[in-house]
CSV table of C-alpha atoms and ligand atoms in Angstrom, one decimal:
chain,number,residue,atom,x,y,z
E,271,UNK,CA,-15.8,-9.4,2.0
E,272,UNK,CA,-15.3,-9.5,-1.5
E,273,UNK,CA,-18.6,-8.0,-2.5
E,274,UNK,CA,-18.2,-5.1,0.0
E,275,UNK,CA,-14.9,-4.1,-0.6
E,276,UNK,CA,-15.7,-4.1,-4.4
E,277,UNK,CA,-18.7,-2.3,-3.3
E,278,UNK,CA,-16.4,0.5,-1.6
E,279,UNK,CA,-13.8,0.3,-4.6
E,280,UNK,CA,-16.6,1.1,-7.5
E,281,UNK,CA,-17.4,4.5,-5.3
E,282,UNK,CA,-14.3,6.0,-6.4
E,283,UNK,CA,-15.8,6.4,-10.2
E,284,UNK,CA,-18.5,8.1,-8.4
E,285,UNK,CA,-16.7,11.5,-10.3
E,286,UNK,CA,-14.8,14.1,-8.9
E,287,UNK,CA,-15.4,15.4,-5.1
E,288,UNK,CA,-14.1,18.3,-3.1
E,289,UNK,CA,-10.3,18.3,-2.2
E,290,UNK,CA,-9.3,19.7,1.0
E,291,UNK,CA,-5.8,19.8,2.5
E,292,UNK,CA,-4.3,17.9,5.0
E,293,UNK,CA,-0.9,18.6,7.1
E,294,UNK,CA,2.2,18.4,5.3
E,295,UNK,CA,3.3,19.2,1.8
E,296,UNK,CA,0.9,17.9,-1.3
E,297,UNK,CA,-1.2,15.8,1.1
E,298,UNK,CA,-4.8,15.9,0.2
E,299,UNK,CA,-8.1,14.1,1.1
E,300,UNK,CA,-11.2,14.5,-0.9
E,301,UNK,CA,-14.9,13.9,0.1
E,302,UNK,CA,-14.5,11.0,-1.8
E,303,UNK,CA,-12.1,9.1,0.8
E,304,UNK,CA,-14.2,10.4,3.9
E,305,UNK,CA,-17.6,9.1,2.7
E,306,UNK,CA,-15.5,5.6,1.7
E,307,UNK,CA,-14.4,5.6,5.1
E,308,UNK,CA,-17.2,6.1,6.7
E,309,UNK,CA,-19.0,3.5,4.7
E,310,UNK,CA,-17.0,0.8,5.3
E,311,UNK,CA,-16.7,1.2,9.1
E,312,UNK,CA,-20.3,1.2,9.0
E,313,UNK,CA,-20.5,-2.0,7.1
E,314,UNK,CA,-17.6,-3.7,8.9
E,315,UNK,CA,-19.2,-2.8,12.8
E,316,UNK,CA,-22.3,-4.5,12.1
E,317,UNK,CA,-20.3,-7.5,10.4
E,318,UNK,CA,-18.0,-7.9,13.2
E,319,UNK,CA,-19.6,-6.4,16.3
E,320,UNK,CA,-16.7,-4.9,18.5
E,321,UNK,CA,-13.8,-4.5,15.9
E,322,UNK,CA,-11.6,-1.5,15.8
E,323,UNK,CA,-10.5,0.4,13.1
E,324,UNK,CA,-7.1,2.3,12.0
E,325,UNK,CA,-8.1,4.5,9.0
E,326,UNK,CA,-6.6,7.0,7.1
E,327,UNK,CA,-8.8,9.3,7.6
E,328,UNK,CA,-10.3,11.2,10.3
E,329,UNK,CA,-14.2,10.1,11.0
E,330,UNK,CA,-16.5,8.9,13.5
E,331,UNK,CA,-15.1,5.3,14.5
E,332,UNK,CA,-11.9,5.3,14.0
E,333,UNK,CA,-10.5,4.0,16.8
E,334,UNK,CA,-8.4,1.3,17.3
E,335,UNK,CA,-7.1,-1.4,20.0
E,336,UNK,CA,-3.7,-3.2,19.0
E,337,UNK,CA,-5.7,-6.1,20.4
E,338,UNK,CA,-8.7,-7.9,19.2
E,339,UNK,CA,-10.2,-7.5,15.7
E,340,UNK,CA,-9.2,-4.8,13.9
E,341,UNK,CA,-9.3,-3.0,10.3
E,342,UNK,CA,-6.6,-1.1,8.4
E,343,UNK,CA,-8.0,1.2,6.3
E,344,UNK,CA,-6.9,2.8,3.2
E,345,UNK,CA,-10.2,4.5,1.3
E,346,UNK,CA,-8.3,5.5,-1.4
E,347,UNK,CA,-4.8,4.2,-1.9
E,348,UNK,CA,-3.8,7.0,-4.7
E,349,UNK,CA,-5.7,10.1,-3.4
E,350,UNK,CA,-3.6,12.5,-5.3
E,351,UNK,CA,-4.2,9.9,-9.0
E,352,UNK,CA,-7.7,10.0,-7.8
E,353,UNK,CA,-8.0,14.4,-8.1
E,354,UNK,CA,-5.7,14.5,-11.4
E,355,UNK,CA,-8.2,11.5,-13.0
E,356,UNK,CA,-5.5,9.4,-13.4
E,357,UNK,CA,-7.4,6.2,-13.0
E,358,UNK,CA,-5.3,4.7,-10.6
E,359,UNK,CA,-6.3,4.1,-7.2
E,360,UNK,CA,-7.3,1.1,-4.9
E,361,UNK,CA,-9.4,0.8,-1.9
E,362,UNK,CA,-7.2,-1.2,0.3
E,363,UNK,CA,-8.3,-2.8,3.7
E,364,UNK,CA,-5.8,-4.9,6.2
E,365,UNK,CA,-7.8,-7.2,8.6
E,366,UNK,CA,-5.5,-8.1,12.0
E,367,UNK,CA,-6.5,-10.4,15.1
E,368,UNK,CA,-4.3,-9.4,18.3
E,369,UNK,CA,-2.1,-7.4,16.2
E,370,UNK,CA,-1.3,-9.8,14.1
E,371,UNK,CA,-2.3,-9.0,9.9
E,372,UNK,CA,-4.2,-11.7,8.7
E,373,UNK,CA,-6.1,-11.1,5.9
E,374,UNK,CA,-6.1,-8.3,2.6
E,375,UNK,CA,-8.3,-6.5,0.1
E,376,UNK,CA,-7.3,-4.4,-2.4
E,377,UNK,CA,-9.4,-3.7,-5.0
E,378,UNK,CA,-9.0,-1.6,-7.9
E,379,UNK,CA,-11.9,-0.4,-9.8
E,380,UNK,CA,-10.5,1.2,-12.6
E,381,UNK,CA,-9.2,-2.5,-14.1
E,382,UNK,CA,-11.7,-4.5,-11.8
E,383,UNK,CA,-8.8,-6.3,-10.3
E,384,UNK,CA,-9.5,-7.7,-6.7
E,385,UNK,CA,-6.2,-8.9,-4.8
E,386,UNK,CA,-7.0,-11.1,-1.5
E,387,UNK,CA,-5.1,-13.1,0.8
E,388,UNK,CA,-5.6,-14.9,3.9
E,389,UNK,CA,-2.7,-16.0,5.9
E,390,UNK,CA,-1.8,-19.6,5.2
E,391,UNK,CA,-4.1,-19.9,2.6
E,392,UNK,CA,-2.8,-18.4,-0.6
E,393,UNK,CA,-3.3,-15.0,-2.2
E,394,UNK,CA,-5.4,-14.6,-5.3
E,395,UNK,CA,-6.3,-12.2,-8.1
E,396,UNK,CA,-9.4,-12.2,-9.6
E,397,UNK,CA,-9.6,-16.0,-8.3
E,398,UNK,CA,-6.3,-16.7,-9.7
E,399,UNK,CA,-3.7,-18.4,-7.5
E,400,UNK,CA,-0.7,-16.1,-7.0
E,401,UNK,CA,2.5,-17.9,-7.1
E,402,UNK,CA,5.6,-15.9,-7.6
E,403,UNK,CA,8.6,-16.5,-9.6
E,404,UNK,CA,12.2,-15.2,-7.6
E,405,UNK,CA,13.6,-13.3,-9.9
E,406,UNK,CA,16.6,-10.9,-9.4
E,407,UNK,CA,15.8,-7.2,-10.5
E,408,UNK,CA,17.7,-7.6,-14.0
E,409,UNK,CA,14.6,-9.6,-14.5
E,410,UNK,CA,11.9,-7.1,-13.9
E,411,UNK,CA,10.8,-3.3,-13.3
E,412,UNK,CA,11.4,-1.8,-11.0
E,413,UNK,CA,8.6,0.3,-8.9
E,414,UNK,CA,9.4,3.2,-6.4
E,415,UNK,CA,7.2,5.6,-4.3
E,416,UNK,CA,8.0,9.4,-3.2
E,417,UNK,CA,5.1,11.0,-1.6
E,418,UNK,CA,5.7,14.6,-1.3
E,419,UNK,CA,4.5,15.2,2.4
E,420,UNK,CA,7.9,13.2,3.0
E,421,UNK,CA,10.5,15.9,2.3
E,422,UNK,CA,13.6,14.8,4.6
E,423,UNK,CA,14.1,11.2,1.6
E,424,UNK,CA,13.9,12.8,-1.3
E,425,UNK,CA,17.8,13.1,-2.4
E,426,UNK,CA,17.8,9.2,-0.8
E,427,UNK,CA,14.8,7.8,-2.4
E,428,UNK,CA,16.2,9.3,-5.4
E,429,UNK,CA,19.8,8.3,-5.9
E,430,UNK,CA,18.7,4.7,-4.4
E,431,UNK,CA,16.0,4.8,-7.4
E,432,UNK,CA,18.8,5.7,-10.0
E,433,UNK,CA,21.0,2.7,-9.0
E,434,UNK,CA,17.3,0.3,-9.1
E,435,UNK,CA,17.0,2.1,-12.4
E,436,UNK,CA,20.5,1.2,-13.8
E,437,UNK,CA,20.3,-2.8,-12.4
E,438,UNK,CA,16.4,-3.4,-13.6
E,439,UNK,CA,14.7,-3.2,-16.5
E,440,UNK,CA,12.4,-0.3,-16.0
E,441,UNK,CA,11.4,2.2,-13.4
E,442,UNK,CA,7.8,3.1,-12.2
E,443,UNK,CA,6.3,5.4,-10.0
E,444,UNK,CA,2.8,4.3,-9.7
E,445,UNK,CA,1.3,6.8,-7.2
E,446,UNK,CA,-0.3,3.9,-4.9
E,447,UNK,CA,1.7,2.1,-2.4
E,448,UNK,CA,-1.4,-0.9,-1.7
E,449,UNK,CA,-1.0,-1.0,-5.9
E,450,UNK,CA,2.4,-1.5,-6.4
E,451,UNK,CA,2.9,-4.1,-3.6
E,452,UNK,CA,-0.1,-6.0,-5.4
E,453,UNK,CA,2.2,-5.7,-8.9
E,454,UNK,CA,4.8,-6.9,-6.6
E,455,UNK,CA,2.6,-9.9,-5.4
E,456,UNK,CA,1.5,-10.2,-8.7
E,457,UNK,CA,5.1,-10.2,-10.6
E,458,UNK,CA,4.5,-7.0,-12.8
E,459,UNK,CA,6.5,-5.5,-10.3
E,460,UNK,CA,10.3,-7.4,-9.0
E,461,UNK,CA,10.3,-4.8,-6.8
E,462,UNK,CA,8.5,-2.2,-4.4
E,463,UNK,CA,10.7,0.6,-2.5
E,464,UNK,CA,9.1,3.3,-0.4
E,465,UNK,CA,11.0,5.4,2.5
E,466,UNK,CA,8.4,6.1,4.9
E,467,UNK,CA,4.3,5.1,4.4
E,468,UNK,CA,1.9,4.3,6.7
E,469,UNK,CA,0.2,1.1,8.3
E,470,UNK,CA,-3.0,1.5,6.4
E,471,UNK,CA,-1.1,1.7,3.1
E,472,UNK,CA,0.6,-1.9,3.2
E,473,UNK,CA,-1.2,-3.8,6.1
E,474,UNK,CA,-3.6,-5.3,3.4
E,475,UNK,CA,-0.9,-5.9,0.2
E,476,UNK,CA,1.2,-6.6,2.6
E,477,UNK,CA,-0.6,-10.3,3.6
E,478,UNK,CA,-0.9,-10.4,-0.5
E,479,UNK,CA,3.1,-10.3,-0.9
E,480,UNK,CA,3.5,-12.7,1.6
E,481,UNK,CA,0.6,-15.4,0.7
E,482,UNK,CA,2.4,-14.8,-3.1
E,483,UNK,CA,5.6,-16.3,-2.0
E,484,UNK,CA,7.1,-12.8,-2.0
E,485,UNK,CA,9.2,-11.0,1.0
E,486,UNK,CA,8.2,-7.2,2.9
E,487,UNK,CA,10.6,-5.8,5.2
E,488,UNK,CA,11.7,-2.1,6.3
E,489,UNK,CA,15.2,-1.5,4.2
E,490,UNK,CA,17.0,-2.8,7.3
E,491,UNK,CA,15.5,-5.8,7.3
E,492,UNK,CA,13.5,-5.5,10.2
E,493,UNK,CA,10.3,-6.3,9.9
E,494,UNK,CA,7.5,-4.1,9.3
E,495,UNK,CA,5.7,-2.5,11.8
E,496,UNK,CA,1.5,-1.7,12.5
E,497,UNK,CA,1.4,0.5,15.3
E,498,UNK,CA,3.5,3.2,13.5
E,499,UNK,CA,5.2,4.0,9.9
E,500,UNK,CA,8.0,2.5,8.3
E,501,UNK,CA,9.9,2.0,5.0
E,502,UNK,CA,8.9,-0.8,2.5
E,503,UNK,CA,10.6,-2.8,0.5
E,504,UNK,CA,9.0,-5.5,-1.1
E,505,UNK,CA,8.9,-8.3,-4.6
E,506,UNK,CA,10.7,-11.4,-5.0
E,507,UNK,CA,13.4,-12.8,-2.3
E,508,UNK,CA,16.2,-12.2,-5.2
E,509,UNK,CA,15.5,-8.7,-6.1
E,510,UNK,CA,14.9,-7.6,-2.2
E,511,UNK,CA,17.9,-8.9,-1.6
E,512,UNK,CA,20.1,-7.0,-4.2
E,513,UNK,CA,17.7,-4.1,-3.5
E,514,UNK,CA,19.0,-4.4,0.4
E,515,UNK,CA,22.9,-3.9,-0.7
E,516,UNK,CA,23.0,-1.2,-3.0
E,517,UNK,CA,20.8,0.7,0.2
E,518,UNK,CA,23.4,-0.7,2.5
E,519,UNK,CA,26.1,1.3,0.1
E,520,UNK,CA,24.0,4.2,-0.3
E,521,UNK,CA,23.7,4.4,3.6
E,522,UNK,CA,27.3,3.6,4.2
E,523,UNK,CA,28.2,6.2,1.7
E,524,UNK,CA,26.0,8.8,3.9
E,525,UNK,CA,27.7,7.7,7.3
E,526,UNK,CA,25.0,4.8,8.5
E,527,UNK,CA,21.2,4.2,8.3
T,657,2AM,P1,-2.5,8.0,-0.4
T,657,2AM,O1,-2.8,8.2,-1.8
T,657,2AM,O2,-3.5,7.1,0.4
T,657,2AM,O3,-2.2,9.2,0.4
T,657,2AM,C1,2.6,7.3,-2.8
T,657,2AM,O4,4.0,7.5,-2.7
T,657,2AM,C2,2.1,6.6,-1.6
T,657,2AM,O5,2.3,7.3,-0.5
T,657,2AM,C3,0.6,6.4,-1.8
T,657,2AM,O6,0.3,5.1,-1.4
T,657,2AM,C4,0.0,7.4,-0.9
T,657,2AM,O7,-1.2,7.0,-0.3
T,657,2AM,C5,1.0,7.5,0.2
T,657,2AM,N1,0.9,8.7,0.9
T,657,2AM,C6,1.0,10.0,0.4
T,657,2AM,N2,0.8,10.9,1.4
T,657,2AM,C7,0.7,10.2,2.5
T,657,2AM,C8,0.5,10.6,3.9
T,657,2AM,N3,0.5,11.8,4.3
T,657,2AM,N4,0.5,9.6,4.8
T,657,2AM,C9,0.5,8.3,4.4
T,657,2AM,N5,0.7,7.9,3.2
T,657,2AM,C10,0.8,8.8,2.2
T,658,CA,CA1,-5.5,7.4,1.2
């Protein structure tokens, strides 16, 4: 897996490729992320004859059955980073059996870091154990997403962000969900919030996270779901738990979640 996925990652220095637009406000998808797509369902059916696939993007192929062997795919984790050049994007793949998430890959080819995880045997980077410390989020930065296609959060993400801000050390926005979880996993990151994304941009980090010794969750607590979207919030036990009450307030303060 290793070699294909780094295989998929290095096409996204291939240069710049036609942008097209997608539903919704600011969401794009390039030539780039189709031809990734495409390339790794092609690789990954004639691996493993009669998986299924949940990809972001729309190609031939991807189809998928909640049971059996299937693939969450992100092409590029960072589309909009990937147009501006801003050298920050992943290719990011989830593998689940029965609907279950098994096994990440997200691989970065910008810094040639390769994150991987299989569940109950560790998660690594670049061959490196991953092992990581709690540490409450006066002890870290802080990392938030925002993408624009989701309008109805932006005054929640926002104030919730300030009060992260004002406990933490630092604040990031990194532009790649699959990324910032890996940080997370990683401990450059305490901390990964994110009001609504989609399965295929934290199936994979999200096995990484958990093989690290770190905790994912929607900001309710429940756990995070495959079939559709959720929120994320993610890092070390401490910070997600301090993270979880100053949402609670921001929620109570609004009348509820
Ligand atoms: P993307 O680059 O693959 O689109 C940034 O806040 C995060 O939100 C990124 O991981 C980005 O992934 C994701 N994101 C942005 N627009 C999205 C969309 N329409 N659907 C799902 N995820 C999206
Ligand atoms: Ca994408």
């Amino acid at each position: 897996m290793e070699d294909l996925i780094k295989q998929a990652g290095r096409m996204i220095l291939d240069g710049k490729a036609a942008v097209h637009d997608k539903e919704g406000m600011a969401n794009f998808v390039t030539d780039r992320d189709i031809e990734i797509q495409r390339f790794l369902i092609s690789e990954l059916s004639s691996r493993f004859p009669g998986c299924t696939f949940f990809g972001e993007e729309d190609t031939e192929g991807n189809e998928h059955r909640t049971s059996g062997h299937c693939f969450f795919i992100d092409p590029i984790d960072g589309t909009t980073n990937y147009i501006f050049g801003y050298h920050h994007s992943c290719v990011s793949v989830g593998e689940s059996l029965d609907g279950n998430m098994v096994a990440g890959y997200v691989y970065n080819p910008f810094t040639d870091d390769f994150y991987e995880a299989k569940r109950g045997q560790g998660a690594r980077l670049n061959g490196q154990q991953l092992n990581l410390a709690d540490r409450g989020l006066e002890e870290g930065i802080t990392a938030f997403g925002c993408a624009r296609y989701n309008t109805q959060d932006t005054d929640a993400i926002f104030d919730i962000s300030k009060q992260l801000y004002l406990r933490s050390l630092s604040l990031r926005n990194g532009g790649s969900a699959a990324l910032d979880l890996c940080r997370a996993a990683s401990g450059a990151n305490v901390l990964y919030l994110e009001l609504m994304l989609q399965p295929y941009d934290y199936a994979a980090a999200s096995v990484i996270i958990k093989e690290a010794g770190g905790v994912i969750s929607q900001i309710n607590g429940s756990p995070i779901t495959f079939s559709t979207g959720c929120s994320v919030l993610a890092g070390a036990p401490k910070a997600v738990a301090e993270a979880k009450e100053i949402i609670a307030d921001y929620y109570r303060g609004k009348n509820g979640l």
